[in-house]
Short mmCIF file of C-alpha atoms and ligand atoms in Angstrom, two decimals:
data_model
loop_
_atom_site.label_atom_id
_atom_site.label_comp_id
_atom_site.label_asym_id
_atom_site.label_seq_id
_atom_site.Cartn_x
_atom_site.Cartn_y
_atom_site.Cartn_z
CA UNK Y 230 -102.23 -150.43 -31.23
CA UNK Y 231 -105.71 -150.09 -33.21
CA UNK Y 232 -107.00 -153.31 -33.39
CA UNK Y 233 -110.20 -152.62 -36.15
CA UNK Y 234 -110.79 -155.77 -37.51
CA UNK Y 235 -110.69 -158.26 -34.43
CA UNK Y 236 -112.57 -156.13 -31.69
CA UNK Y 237 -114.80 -157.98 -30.15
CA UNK Y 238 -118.34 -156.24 -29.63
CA UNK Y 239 -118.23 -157.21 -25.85
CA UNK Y 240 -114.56 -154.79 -26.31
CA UNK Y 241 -116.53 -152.20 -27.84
CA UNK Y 242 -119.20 -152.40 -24.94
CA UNK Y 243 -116.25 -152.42 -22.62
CA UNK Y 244 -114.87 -149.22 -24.52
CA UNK Y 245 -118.31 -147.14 -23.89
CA UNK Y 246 -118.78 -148.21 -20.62
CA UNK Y 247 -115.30 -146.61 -19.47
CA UNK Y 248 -116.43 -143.19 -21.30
CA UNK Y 249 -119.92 -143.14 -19.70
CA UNK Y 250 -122.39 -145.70 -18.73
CA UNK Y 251 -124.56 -144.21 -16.51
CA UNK Y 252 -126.61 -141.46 -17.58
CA UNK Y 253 -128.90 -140.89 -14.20
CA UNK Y 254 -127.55 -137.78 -13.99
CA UNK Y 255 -128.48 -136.50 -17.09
CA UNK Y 256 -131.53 -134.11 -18.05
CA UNK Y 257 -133.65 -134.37 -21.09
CA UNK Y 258 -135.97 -132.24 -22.17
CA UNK Y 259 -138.91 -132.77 -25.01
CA UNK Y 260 -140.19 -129.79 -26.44
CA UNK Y 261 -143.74 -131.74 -28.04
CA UNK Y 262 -146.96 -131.69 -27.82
CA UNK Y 263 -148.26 -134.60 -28.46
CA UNK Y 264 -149.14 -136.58 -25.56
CA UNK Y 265 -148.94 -140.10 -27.04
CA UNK Y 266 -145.05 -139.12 -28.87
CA UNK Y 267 -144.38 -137.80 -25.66
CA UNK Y 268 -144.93 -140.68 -23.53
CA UNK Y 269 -143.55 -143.01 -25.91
CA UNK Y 270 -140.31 -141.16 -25.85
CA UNK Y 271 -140.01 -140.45 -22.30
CA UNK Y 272 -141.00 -144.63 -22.09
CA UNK Y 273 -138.10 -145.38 -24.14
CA UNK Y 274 -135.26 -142.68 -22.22
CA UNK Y 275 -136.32 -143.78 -18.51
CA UNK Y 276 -133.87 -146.89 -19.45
CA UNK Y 277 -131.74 -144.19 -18.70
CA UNK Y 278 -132.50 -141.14 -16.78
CA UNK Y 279 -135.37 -140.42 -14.81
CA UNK Y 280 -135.04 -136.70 -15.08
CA UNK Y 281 -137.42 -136.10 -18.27
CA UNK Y 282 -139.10 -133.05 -18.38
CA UNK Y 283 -141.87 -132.33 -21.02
CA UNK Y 284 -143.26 -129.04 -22.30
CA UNK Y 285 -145.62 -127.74 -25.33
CA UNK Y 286 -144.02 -125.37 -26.36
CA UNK Y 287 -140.63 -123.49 -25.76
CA UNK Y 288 -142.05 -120.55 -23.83
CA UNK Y 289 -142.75 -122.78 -21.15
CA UNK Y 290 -138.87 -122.89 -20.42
CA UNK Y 291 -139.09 -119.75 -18.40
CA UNK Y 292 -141.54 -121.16 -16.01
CA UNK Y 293 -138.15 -123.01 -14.93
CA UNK Y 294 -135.69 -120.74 -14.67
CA UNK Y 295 -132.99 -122.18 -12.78
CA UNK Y 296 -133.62 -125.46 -15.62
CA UNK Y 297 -130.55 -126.07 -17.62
CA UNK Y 298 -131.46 -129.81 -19.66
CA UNK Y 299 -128.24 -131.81 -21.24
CA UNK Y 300 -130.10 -132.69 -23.99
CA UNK Y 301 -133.14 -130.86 -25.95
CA UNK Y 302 -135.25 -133.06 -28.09
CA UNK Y 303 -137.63 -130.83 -30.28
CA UNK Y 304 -140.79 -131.92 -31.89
CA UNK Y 305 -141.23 -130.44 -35.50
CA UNK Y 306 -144.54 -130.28 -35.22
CA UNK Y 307 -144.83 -127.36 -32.58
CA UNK Y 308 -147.67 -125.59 -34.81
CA UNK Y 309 -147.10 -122.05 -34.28
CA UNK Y 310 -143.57 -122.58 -32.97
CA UNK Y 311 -140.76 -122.94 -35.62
CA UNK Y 312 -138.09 -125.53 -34.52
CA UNK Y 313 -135.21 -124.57 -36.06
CA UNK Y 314 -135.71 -120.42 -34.34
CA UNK Y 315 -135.91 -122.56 -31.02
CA UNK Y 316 -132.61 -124.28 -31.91
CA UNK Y 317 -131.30 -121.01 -32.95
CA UNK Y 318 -132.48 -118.92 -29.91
CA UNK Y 319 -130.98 -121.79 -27.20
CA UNK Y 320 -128.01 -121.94 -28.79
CA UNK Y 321 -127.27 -118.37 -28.73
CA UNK Y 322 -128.51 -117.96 -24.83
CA UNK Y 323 -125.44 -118.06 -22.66
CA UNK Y 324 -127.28 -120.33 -20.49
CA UNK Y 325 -128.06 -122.99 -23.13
CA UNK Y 326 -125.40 -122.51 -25.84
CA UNK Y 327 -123.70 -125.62 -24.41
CA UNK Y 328 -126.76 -127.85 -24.50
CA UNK Y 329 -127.09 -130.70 -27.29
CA UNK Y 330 -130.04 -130.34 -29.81
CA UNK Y 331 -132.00 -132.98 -31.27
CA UNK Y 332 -134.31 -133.10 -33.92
CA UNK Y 333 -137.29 -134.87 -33.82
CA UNK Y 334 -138.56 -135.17 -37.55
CA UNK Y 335 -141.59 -136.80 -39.33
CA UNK Y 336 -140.17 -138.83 -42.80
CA UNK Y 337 -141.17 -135.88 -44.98
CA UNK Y 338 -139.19 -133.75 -42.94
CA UNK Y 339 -135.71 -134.45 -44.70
CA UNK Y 340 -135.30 -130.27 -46.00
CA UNK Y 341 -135.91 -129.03 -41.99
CA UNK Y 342 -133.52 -131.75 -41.16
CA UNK Y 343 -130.95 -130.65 -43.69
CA UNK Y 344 -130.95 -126.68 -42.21
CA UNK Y 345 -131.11 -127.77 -38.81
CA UNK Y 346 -127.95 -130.05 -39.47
CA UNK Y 347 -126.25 -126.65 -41.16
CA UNK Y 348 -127.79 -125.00 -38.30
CA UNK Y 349 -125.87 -126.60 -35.91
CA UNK Y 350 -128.04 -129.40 -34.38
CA UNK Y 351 -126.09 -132.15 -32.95
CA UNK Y 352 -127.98 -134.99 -34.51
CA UNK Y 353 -131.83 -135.63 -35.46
CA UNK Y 354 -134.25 -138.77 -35.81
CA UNK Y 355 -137.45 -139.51 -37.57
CA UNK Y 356 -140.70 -140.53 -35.78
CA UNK Y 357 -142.06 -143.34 -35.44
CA UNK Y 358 -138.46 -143.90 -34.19
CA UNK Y 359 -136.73 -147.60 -33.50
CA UNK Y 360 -136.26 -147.81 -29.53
CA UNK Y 361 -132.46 -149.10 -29.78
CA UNK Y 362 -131.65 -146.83 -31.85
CA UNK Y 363 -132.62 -143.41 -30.19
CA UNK Y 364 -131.09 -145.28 -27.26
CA UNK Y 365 -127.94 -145.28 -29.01
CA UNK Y 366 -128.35 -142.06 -30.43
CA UNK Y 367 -128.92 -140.40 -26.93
CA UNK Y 368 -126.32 -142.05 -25.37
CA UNK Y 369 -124.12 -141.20 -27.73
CA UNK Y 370 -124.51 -137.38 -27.59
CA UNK Y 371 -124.80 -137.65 -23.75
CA UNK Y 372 -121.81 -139.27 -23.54
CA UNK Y 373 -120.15 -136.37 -25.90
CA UNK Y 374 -121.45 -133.76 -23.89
CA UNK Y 375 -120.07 -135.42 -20.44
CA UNK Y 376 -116.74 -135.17 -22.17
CA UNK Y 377 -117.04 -131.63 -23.40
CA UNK Y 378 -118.27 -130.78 -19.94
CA UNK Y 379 -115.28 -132.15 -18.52
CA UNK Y 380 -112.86 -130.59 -20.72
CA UNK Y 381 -114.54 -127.45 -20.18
CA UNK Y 382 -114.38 -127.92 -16.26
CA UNK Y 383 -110.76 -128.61 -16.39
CA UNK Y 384 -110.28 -125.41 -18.71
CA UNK Y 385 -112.26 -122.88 -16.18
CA UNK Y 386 -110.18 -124.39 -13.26
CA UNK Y 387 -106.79 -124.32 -14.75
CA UNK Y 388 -107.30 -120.76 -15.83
CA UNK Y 389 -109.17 -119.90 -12.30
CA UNK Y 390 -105.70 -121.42 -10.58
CA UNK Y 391 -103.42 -119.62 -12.65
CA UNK Y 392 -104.85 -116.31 -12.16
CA UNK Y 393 -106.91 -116.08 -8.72
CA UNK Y 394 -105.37 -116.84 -5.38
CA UNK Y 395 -105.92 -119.71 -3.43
CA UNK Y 396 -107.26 -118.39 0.09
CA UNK Y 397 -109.14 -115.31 -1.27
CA UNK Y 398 -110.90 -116.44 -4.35
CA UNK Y 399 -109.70 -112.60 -5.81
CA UNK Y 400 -107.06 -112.05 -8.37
CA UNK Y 401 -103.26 -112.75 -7.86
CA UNK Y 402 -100.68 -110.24 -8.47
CA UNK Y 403 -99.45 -111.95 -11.19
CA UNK Y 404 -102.41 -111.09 -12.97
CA UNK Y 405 -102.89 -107.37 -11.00
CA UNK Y 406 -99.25 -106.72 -12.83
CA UNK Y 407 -100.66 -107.57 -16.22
CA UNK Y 408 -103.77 -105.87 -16.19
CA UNK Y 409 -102.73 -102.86 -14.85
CA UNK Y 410 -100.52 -102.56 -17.83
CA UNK Y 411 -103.42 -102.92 -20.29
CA UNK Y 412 -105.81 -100.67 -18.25
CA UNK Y 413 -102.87 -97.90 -17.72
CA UNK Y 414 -101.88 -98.21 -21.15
CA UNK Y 415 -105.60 -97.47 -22.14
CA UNK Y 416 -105.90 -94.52 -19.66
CA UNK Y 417 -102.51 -93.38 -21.88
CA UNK Y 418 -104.16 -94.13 -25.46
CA UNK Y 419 -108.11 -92.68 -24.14
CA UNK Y 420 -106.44 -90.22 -21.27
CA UNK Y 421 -109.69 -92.31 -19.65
CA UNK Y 422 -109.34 -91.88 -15.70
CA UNK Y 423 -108.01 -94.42 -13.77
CA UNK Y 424 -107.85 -94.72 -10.05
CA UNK Y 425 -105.59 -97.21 -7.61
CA UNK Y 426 -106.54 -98.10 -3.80
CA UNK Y 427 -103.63 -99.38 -1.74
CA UNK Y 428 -105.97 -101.52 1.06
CA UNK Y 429 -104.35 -103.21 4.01
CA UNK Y 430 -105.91 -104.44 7.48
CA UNK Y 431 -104.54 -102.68 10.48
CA UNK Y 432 -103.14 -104.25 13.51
CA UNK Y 433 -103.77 -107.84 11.10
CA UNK Y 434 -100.73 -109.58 12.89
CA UNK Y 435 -102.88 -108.94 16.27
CA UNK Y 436 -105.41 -111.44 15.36
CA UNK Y 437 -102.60 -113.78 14.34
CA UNK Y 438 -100.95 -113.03 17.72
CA UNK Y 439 -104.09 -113.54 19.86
CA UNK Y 440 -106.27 -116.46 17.62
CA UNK Y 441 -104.15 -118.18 15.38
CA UNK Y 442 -103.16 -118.18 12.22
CA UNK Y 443 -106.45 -119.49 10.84
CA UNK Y 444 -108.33 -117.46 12.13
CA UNK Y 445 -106.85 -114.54 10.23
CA UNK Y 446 -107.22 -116.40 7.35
CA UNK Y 447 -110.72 -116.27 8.12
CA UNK Y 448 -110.53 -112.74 8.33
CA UNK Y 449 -108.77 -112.18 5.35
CA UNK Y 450 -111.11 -114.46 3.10
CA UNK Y 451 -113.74 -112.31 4.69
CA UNK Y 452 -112.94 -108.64 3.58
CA UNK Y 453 -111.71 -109.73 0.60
CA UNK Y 454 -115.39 -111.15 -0.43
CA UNK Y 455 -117.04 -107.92 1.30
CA UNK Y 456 -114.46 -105.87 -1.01
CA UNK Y 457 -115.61 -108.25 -3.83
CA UNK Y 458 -119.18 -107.25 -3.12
CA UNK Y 459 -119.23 -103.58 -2.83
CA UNK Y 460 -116.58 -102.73 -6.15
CA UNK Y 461 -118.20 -103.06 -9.94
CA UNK Y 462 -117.49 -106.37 -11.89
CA UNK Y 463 -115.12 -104.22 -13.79
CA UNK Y 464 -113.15 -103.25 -10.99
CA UNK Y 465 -109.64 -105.47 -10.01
CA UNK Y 466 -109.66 -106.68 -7.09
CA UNK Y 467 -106.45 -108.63 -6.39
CA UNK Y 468 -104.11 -109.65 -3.63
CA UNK Y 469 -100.97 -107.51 -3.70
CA UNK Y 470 -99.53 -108.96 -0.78
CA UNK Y 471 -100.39 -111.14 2.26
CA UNK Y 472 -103.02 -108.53 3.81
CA UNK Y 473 -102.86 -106.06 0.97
CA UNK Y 474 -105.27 -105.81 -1.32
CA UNK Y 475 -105.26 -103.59 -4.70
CA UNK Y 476 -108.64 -102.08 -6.30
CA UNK Y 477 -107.93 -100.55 -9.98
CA UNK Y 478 -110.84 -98.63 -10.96
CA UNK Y 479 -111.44 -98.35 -14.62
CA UNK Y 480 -112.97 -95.16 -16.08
CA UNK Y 481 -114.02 -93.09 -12.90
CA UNK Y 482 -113.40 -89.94 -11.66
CA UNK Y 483 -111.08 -89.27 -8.33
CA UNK Y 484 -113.95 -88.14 -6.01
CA UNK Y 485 -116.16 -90.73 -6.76
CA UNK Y 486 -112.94 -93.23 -6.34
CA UNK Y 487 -112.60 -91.58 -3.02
CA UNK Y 488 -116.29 -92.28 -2.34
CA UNK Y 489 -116.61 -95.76 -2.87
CA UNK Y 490 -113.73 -96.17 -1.18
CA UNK Y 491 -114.99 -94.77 2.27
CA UNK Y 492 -118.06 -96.74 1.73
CA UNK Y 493 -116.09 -99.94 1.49
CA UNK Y 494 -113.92 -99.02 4.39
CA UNK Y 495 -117.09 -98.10 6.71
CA UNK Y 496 -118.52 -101.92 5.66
CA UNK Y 497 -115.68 -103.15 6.47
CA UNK Y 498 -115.41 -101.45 10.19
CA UNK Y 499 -118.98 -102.78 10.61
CA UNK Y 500 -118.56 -106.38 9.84
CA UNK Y 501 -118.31 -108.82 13.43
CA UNK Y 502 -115.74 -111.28 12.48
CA UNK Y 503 -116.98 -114.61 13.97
CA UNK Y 504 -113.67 -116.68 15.45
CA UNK Y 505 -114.16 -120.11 15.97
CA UNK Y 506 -112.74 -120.24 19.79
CA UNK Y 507 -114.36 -116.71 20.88
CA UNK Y 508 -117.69 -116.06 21.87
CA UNK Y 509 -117.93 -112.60 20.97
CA UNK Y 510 -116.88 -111.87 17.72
CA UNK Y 511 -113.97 -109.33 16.83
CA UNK Y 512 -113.99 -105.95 14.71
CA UNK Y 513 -111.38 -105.49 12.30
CA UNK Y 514 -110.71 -102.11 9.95
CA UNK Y 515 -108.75 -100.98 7.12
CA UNK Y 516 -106.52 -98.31 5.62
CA UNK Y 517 -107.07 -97.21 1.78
CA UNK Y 518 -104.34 -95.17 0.03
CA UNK Y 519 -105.50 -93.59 -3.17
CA UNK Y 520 -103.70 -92.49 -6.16
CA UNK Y 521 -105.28 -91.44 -10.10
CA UNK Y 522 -103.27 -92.35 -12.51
CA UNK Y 523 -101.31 -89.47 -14.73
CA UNK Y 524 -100.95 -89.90 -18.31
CA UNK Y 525 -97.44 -90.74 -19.11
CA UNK Y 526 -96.30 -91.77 -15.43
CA UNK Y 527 -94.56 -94.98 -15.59
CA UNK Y 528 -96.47 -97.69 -13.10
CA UNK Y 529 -94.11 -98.19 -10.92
CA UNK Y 530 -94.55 -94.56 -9.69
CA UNK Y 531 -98.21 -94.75 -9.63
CA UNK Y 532 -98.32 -98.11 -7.45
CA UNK Y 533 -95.62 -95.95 -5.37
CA UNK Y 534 -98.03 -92.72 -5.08
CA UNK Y 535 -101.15 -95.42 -3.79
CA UNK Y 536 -98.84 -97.07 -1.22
CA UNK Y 537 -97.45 -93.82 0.39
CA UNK Y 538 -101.11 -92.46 0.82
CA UNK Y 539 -101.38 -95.85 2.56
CA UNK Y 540 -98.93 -95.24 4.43
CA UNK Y 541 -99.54 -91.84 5.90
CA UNK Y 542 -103.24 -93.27 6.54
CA UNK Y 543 -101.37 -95.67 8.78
CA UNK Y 544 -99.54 -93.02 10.59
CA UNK Y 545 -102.15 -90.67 11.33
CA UNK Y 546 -104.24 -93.60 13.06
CA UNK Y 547 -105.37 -96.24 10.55
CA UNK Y 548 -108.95 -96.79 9.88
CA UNK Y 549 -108.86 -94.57 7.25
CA UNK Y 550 -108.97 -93.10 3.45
CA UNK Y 551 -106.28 -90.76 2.37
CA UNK Y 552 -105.53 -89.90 -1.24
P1 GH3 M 142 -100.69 -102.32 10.26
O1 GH3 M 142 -101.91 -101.72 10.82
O2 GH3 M 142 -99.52 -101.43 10.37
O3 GH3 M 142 -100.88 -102.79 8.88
O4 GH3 M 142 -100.38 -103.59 11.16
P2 GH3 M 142 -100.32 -105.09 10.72
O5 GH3 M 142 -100.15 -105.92 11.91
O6 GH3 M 142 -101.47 -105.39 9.85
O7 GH3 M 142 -99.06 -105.04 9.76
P3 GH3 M 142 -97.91 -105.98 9.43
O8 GH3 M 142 -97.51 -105.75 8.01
O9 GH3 M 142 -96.82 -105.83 10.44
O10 GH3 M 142 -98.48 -107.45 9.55
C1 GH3 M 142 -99.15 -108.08 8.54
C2 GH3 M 142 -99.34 -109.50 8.97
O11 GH3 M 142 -100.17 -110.19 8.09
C3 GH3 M 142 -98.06 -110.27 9.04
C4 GH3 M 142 -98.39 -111.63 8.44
O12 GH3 M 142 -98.11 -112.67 9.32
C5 GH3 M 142 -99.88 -111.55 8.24
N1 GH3 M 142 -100.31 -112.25 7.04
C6 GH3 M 142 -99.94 -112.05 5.77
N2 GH3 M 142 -100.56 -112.92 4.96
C7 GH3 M 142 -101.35 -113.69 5.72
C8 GH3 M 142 -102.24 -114.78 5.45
O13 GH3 M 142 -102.45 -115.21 4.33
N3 GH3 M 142 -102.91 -115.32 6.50
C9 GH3 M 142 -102.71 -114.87 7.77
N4 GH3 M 142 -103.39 -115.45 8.74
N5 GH3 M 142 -101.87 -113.87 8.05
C10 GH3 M 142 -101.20 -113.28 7.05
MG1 MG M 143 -146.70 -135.76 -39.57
MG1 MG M 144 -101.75 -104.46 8.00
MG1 MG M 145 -99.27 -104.99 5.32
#
């Protein structure tokens, strides 16, 4: 039920205190330089956060470069500095598109304000400026930008659970299956090269056997993120099976698929898997099966080629790379 007319303003309060209430957390930056604006700004916010940062001028931002602000207040009056190309260039960083920009404006200001508002600028306010009300203005755009930062939290995960796995942190088949359809029906459309590595731990169940299940976990969890760090980006990395794990190469030829592919399986042999209950740590390898992709072979047979390469590495004594 709305209830307009009869709320209460201590049901109001009550109603922005359960969205956010607390805004310690929350970074502000001032891009101004004048000192007395400055200080009588920062006075004003440190009723709310104590993590105010002040600089002259934007360039100063990449003396901090680990610095990512909630909020961006910027001065009009920068001199040299245009405020509206600062607005611009931050929101079109990847690191500070999702940042909320204020306007800081002098009375005369009203046609900046106006193409900063177009510009995209979440809100704006004109100096000298009442102290409740840039309170309320803050808080209000904090409090938006907690909630978009939320949603957009709860997005990423959903979309990391539904297509990495659990224990590994690398892709799941389910999403292996689909890509490899896109990148093989590519390599069909471009005849672009495309190479598949079959990887599986030898003698895995013996570390089962001997320390536990978790401890191959451990193992596992471990070559997959040494796999992770040796392929490109663009590579696929997923979990086939339980101790399988696919590579799909993108746009390379077969010897250098056959390259990287040693290298990872030498890093691999020289890892020293650290067990919890053992004082020496163990050595694990793996077998790679290789297969490049023909144009017009249906995937089925080409997942089939990798995995019999990976098999014959397995019967002529493991710890190796057979195409
Ligand atoms: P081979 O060299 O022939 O590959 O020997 P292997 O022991 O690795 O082969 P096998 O396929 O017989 O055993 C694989 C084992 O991997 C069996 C299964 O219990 C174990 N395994 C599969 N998934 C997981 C997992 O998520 N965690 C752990 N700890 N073990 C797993
Ligand atoms: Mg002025
Ligand atoms: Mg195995
Ligand atoms: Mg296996």
């Amino acid at each position: 039920e709305l209830k307009l007319r009869n709320t209460t303003n201590a049901e109001l309060g009550a109603s922005a205190i359960e969205m956010k209430d607390n805004f310690s957390d929350s970074k502000i930056l001032l891009i101004n330089n004048d000192v007395v604006q400055t200080k009588n700004i920062s006075n004003i916010l440190s009723k709310l956060t104590t993590q105010i940062k002040v600089i002259a001028n934007a360039n100063e931002l990449n003396d901090y470069p680990h610095y990512i602000p909630d909020l961006v207040i910027i001065s009009c009056e920068l001199g040299e500095e245009d405020p509206l190309r600062i607005s611009v260039t931050l929101r079109s960083s990847a690191k500070f598109r999702d940042i909320t920009l204020i306007l800081q404006a002098d009375e005369e200001d009203t046609p900046i304000v106006l193409k900063a508002l177009e510009l995209g600028i979440n809100d704006y306010f004109t100096y000298p400026v009442d102290k409740n009300e840039l309170l309320a203005r803050i808080k209000t755009q904090l409090r938006k930008k907690h909630y978009q930062d939320n949603l957009r939290n709860d997005l990423e995960l959903t979309i990391n659970l539904s297509i990495k796995d659990g224990l590994t942190g690398i892709f799941n088949r389910h999403y292996f299956d689909t890509h490899i359809k896109q990148i093989v029906k590519k390599a069909n459309d471009k005849k672009s090269s495309v190479c598949l590595l079959m990887c599986d731990i030898d003698n895995f169940k013996h570390v089962n056997d001997t320390y536990g299940h978790q401890a191959g976990d451990i193992v596992l969890k471990t070559i997959a993120n040494a796999l992770k760090n040796i392929f490109r980006v663009t590579d696929l990395i997923a979990r086939y099976g339980g101790e399988e794990i696919t590579v799909l190469l993108d746009d390379i030829t077969i010897k250098d698929a056959i390259d990287i592919a040693e290298r990872a399986r030498k890093e691999i042999e020289s890892i020293d898997f650290k067990i919890k209950s053992q004082q020496n740590s163990i050595k694990k390898t793996i077998s790679i099966g290789i297969a490049e992709y023909r144009v017009g072979e249906p995937i089925n047979s080409f997942i089939d080629r990798a995995d019999k390469a990976l098999y014959k590495a397995k019967e002529t004594g493991r710890n190796k790379v057979v195409l």
